[in-house]
XYZ file of C-alpha atoms in Angstrom:
379
model
C 125.970 59.882 135.437
C 129.029 59.679 137.636
C 129.535 61.815 140.722
C 132.494 63.591 139.089
C 130.378 64.442 136.021
C 127.642 65.889 138.192
C 130.221 67.935 140.076
C 131.608 69.299 136.804
C 128.124 70.240 135.584
C 127.323 71.974 138.859
C 130.616 73.838 138.690
C 129.872 74.959 135.120
C 126.375 76.058 136.137
C 127.790 78.005 139.086
C 130.299 79.773 136.812
C 127.566 80.554 134.247
C 125.316 81.995 136.954
C 128.184 84.137 138.163
C 128.778 85.462 134.653
C 125.080 86.183 134.217
C 125.054 87.994 137.545
C 128.007 90.124 136.453
C 126.282 90.945 133.184
C 123.074 91.939 134.984
C 125.059 94.109 137.409
C 126.799 95.792 134.480
C 123.484 96.404 132.738
C 122.064 97.937 135.922
C 125.117 100.176 136.323
C 124.756 101.305 132.727
C 121.030 101.994 133.239
C 121.832 104.222 136.196
C 125.028 105.748 134.834
C 125.274 109.474 135.633
C 125.253 111.865 132.681
C 127.416 114.975 132.521
C 126.387 118.341 131.141
C 129.541 119.395 129.290
C 128.183 122.420 127.424
C 125.183 124.717 127.377
C 123.832 127.792 125.655
C 120.631 129.792 125.834
C 118.696 132.708 124.419
C 116.185 134.174 126.871
C 114.280 137.492 127.106
C 115.488 140.417 129.172
C 119.082 140.220 127.942
C 119.653 136.565 128.886
C 121.479 135.855 125.638
C 123.939 133.415 127.253
C 124.134 131.503 130.567
C 126.171 134.193 132.340
C 123.828 136.972 131.235
C 120.815 134.892 132.235
C 122.304 134.307 135.689
C 122.916 138.050 136.099
C 119.299 138.717 135.107
C 118.103 136.350 137.848
C 120.564 137.330 140.582
C 119.907 141.042 140.055
C 116.134 140.578 140.066
C 115.745 141.659 136.477
C 112.393 141.917 134.718
C 112.023 140.376 131.253
C 108.310 141.153 130.847
C 107.039 143.686 128.299
C 103.919 144.439 126.324
C 103.434 142.450 123.138
C 105.788 144.157 120.620
C 104.310 145.646 117.508
C 106.313 143.370 115.199
C 104.306 140.346 116.416
C 100.700 141.491 116.053
C 98.534 144.516 116.778
C 97.957 144.512 120.515
C 95.075 146.952 120.313
C 93.317 144.786 117.728
C 93.286 141.740 120.016
C 93.297 143.105 123.576
C 90.161 143.275 125.697
C 90.122 143.085 129.509
C 86.954 141.000 129.313
C 88.045 137.306 129.271
C 84.842 136.348 127.500
C 85.262 138.783 124.606
C 85.289 136.659 121.413
C 88.630 136.560 119.610
C 90.356 138.686 122.257
C 93.052 138.250 124.908
C 92.774 139.841 128.352
C 96.505 140.358 128.958
C 98.943 142.671 127.217
C 102.098 141.018 128.517
C 104.747 138.444 127.713
C 108.495 137.773 127.660
C 109.777 138.250 124.116
C 113.096 137.749 122.373
C 114.404 140.581 120.222
C 115.505 139.992 116.661
C 113.805 136.675 115.898
C 113.511 137.928 112.308
C 117.314 138.123 111.973
C 119.346 135.078 110.911
C 122.746 134.437 109.317
C 121.487 131.993 106.711
C 124.796 131.752 104.853
C 126.607 130.560 107.981
C 124.317 127.545 108.099
C 124.471 126.971 104.315
C 120.835 127.968 103.841
C 119.713 130.053 100.880
C 117.869 133.330 101.373
C 114.820 131.791 99.702
C 114.736 128.832 102.081
C 115.422 131.037 105.101
C 112.250 132.986 104.331
C 110.189 129.830 104.906
C 112.114 128.809 108.025
C 110.293 128.903 111.356
C 112.293 131.193 113.698
C 112.291 128.282 116.149
C 114.454 126.300 113.718
C 116.745 129.297 113.280
C 117.183 129.646 117.048
C 117.944 125.953 117.462
C 120.696 126.180 114.849
C 122.279 129.216 116.486
C 122.011 128.034 120.094
C 123.146 124.469 119.330
C 126.270 125.911 117.664
C 126.968 127.978 120.788
C 126.366 124.947 123.035
C 128.881 122.828 121.126
C 131.441 125.625 121.319
C 130.744 125.864 125.068
C 131.537 122.145 125.325
C 134.832 122.637 123.509
C 133.742 120.776 120.380
C 134.230 122.156 116.887
C 130.663 122.161 115.523
C 131.994 121.132 112.121
C 134.090 118.308 113.536
C 131.386 115.811 114.472
C 130.390 114.605 110.999
C 129.466 110.924 111.119
C 129.479 110.848 114.930
C 126.849 109.019 116.955
C 125.486 112.273 118.340
C 121.789 112.365 119.195
C 119.421 115.315 118.956
C 116.409 115.580 121.269
C 114.305 118.724 120.869
C 111.221 119.814 122.795
C 108.937 122.038 120.710
C 105.207 122.592 121.065
C 104.331 125.993 119.561
C 103.294 125.998 115.904
C 102.554 129.705 115.434
C 104.672 130.016 112.292
C 103.017 127.130 110.451
C 99.565 128.305 111.548
C 100.350 131.810 110.326
C 101.511 130.379 106.996
C 98.308 128.362 106.664
C 96.215 131.466 107.291
C 98.051 133.321 104.543
C 97.521 130.403 102.201
C 93.819 130.355 102.968
C 93.454 134.108 102.521
C 95.471 134.270 99.314
C 96.196 131.916 96.450
C 98.179 128.739 96.986
C 101.197 130.101 95.116
C 102.531 131.092 98.533
C 103.482 127.434 99.096
C 106.993 126.645 97.850
C 109.500 123.811 98.137
C 110.509 124.891 101.648
C 107.142 125.510 103.290
C 106.841 122.000 104.744
C 110.406 121.570 105.977
C 110.427 125.135 107.245
C 107.749 124.506 109.849
C 107.635 120.740 110.589
C 108.513 119.811 114.167
C 110.411 116.732 112.960
C 112.687 118.957 110.881
C 113.445 121.138 113.912
C 115.547 118.219 115.152
C 116.413 116.690 111.785
C 117.858 119.937 110.446
C 120.434 119.951 113.263
C 121.477 116.372 112.538
C 121.675 117.144 108.814
C 123.696 120.331 109.220
C 126.225 118.895 111.676
C 126.330 115.437 110.081
C 125.165 113.607 113.213
C 124.111 109.974 112.834
C 122.591 109.323 116.257
C 118.870 109.403 117.151
C 117.114 112.604 116.097
C 113.627 113.480 117.259
C 111.306 116.308 118.242
C 108.681 115.857 120.919
C 105.742 117.785 122.283
C 104.696 117.139 125.866
C 103.518 120.718 126.422
C 105.236 122.459 129.359
C 107.541 119.509 130.036
C 108.831 119.120 126.469
C 112.420 120.224 127.163
C 112.719 118.152 130.341
C 111.393 115.047 128.610
C 113.876 115.686 125.797
C 116.692 115.637 128.364
C 115.297 112.435 129.905
C 115.229 110.702 126.511
C 118.736 111.935 125.737
C 119.991 110.429 128.998
C 118.281 107.146 128.171
C 119.893 107.163 124.730
C 123.345 107.718 126.226
C 122.901 105.059 128.900
C 121.623 102.517 126.378
C 124.571 103.186 124.072
C 122.405 104.529 121.250
C 124.538 107.664 121.095
C 127.893 108.834 122.454
C 127.018 112.537 122.674
C 123.644 114.264 122.762
C 122.152 117.694 122.242
C 118.961 118.220 124.229
C 116.814 121.275 124.734
C 113.801 123.201 123.630
C 112.549 126.301 121.878
C 109.478 128.523 121.960
C 108.594 131.590 119.868
C 105.238 133.410 119.958
C 104.217 134.749 116.582
C 100.422 134.641 116.613
C 97.693 135.916 118.961
C 95.915 132.563 118.662
C 97.616 130.997 121.671
C 96.927 134.066 123.791
C 93.266 133.959 122.837
C 92.981 130.274 123.724
C 94.683 130.657 127.110
C 92.455 133.646 127.815
C 89.398 131.474 127.334
C 90.667 128.942 129.900
C 91.736 131.745 132.290
C 95.316 130.441 132.368
C 97.204 133.739 132.101
C 98.001 136.447 134.604
C 96.234 139.663 133.631
C 98.965 141.916 135.044
C 101.905 140.086 133.472
C 103.272 138.684 136.735
C 103.453 134.967 137.516
C 102.787 134.931 141.263
C 103.971 131.387 141.888
C 103.044 129.833 145.271
C 101.288 133.041 146.291
C 97.699 133.402 147.445
C 97.176 136.011 144.724
C 98.287 133.655 141.924
C 96.048 134.153 138.896
C 97.932 132.511 136.032
C 101.214 132.408 134.174
C 102.885 134.702 131.645
C 103.758 133.420 128.201
C 107.385 133.669 127.137
C 109.940 132.813 124.485
C 113.362 131.272 124.595
C 115.746 128.557 123.510
C 118.103 126.421 125.556
C 120.420 123.552 124.589
C 122.673 121.334 126.706
C 125.414 118.988 125.504
C 125.305 115.652 127.321
C 127.802 112.824 127.682
C 128.197 109.808 129.948
C 130.063 111.038 133.022
C 132.776 108.375 132.984
C 133.583 109.174 129.355
C 133.501 112.922 129.973
C 136.048 112.498 132.787
C 138.139 110.171 130.646
C 138.209 112.677 127.781
C 138.939 115.698 129.969
C 135.653 117.464 129.266
C 134.582 120.341 131.469
C 131.747 118.981 133.622
C 129.250 121.739 134.422
C 126.702 119.551 136.214
C 125.725 115.905 136.626
C 122.319 114.341 135.985
C 121.963 111.439 138.410
C 118.440 110.367 137.519
C 115.143 111.314 135.969
C 111.612 110.020 135.572
C 108.581 110.673 133.375
C 104.932 109.807 133.923
C 101.444 111.087 133.145
C 98.703 112.167 135.516
C 96.357 109.569 134.111
C 92.779 110.165 135.218
C 92.026 113.270 137.249
C 89.024 115.539 137.681
C 89.773 117.145 134.313
C 92.092 116.899 131.300
C 94.211 119.844 132.480
C 93.852 119.204 136.239
C 96.983 117.841 138.024
C 96.927 114.519 139.841
C 98.660 114.738 143.235
C 99.289 110.983 143.505
C 100.915 110.892 140.073
C 103.111 113.858 140.975
C 104.286 112.118 144.139
C 104.986 108.966 142.129
C 107.189 110.669 139.528
C 109.144 112.552 142.205
C 109.815 109.324 144.072
C 110.761 107.521 140.861
C 113.309 110.229 139.944
C 114.908 110.003 143.378
C 115.043 106.208 143.154
C 116.592 106.383 139.670
C 119.234 108.812 140.963
C 119.950 106.810 144.113
C 119.401 109.952 146.175
C 117.511 110.242 149.478
C 114.922 113.050 149.668
C 116.655 114.706 152.613
C 119.863 115.027 150.571
C 118.206 117.484 148.171
C 118.779 121.168 148.997
C 116.936 122.942 146.197
C 114.105 122.114 143.832
C 113.133 124.037 140.697
C 109.361 123.644 140.525
C 106.892 123.842 137.680
C 105.080 126.601 139.597
C 102.221 127.342 137.233
C 101.157 130.412 139.176
C 97.575 129.169 139.378
C 95.332 128.675 142.394
C 94.661 125.106 141.264
C 98.094 123.808 140.264
C 100.420 125.390 142.827
C 98.889 123.875 146.020
C 98.792 120.411 144.450
C 102.443 120.633 143.458
C 103.591 121.974 146.822
C 101.687 119.309 148.749
C 103.285 116.617 146.562
C 106.730 118.047 147.266
C 106.004 118.090 150.984
C 104.844 114.470 151.003
C 107.939 113.225 149.153
C 110.689 115.508 150.451
C 109.319 116.382 153.896
C 109.611 113.158 155.943
C 112.951 112.822 157.681
C 113.996 116.388 156.964
C 115.152 118.496 159.903
C 114.237 122.178 160.393
C 117.933 122.970 160.082
C 117.935 121.541 156.564
C 114.880 122.924 154.730
C 114.100 122.249 151.095
C 114.293 125.497 149.132
C 111.777 125.685 146.276
C 111.811 128.175 143.428
C 110.461 128.608 139.924
C 111.954 130.694 137.104
C 109.019 131.941 135.082
């Protein structure tokens, strides 16, 4: 092989390496691309029926807690201050949405018969997703065939459990053609894609308390990977059965007085609540290109599991530190640049100290007293 031939081959290899490097850099930029929140809507207790109302509720120190309403179940039949009382719950409190039995079925092209079998969680997702798209400036009926993804966090199955109890107590004629689709978690997401005509990824996931946040993480991954061009992400929770209250009473997870005393020495548990929230997500560069209203920017996120700890429901401090550090690394943000952190804040004597110590280990070093990290938790 002549010297000139070798030179040509080396030159070609150098050019190819440069192209590969450019491709890898582009892939890394895409993996870390910021995601814009271009629309949002919510339905929360205490009058928080939209983002502005919810903000007023918080800024004015409002209280969304009430006794279990009579249209859910008989409080007196299931309440007992003794945590060990079989089949009883030791708290009378929760945060409940009004009117979960009301739904404009015709607006969503659903028959009255089918609506009867529809889990209120599915109804809320339809209503709030419509409001979120309007907030983003998109005509909800104008996205047919679009590569829009749907990522829904949902973990409460009270409606399906209630239906099963009725079926067991009565004859099986209660089951109709809509019983399955009315309560399946998969349909909670799939119904949105079907109604709006979306053709992007559509999935429901249950990771307990983190379901909505993990849904947002997966939506961001879908946008960055080019699997969808727009995404709806959020979660929903409606309490329709005393079963969950009874279970959490047995594990002493709930506050007896209906107050979640997060990061307080008197913390004795959390308060169960309802709600629905949906955000509309889009890659930031495309949102800016298209003139969308950018409400906030998601720079990075991370998901992990505690792995082994001293118990199935016991937090792992090392794993918490790891996921916090991973989220910062994914966002390209230094810990001392963060001003505020919205914490999980379980309101328990076990979970709160572990979480706060993890925050201190990750966000504390290098932070000056003049620039403290503010920590809060909306419960």
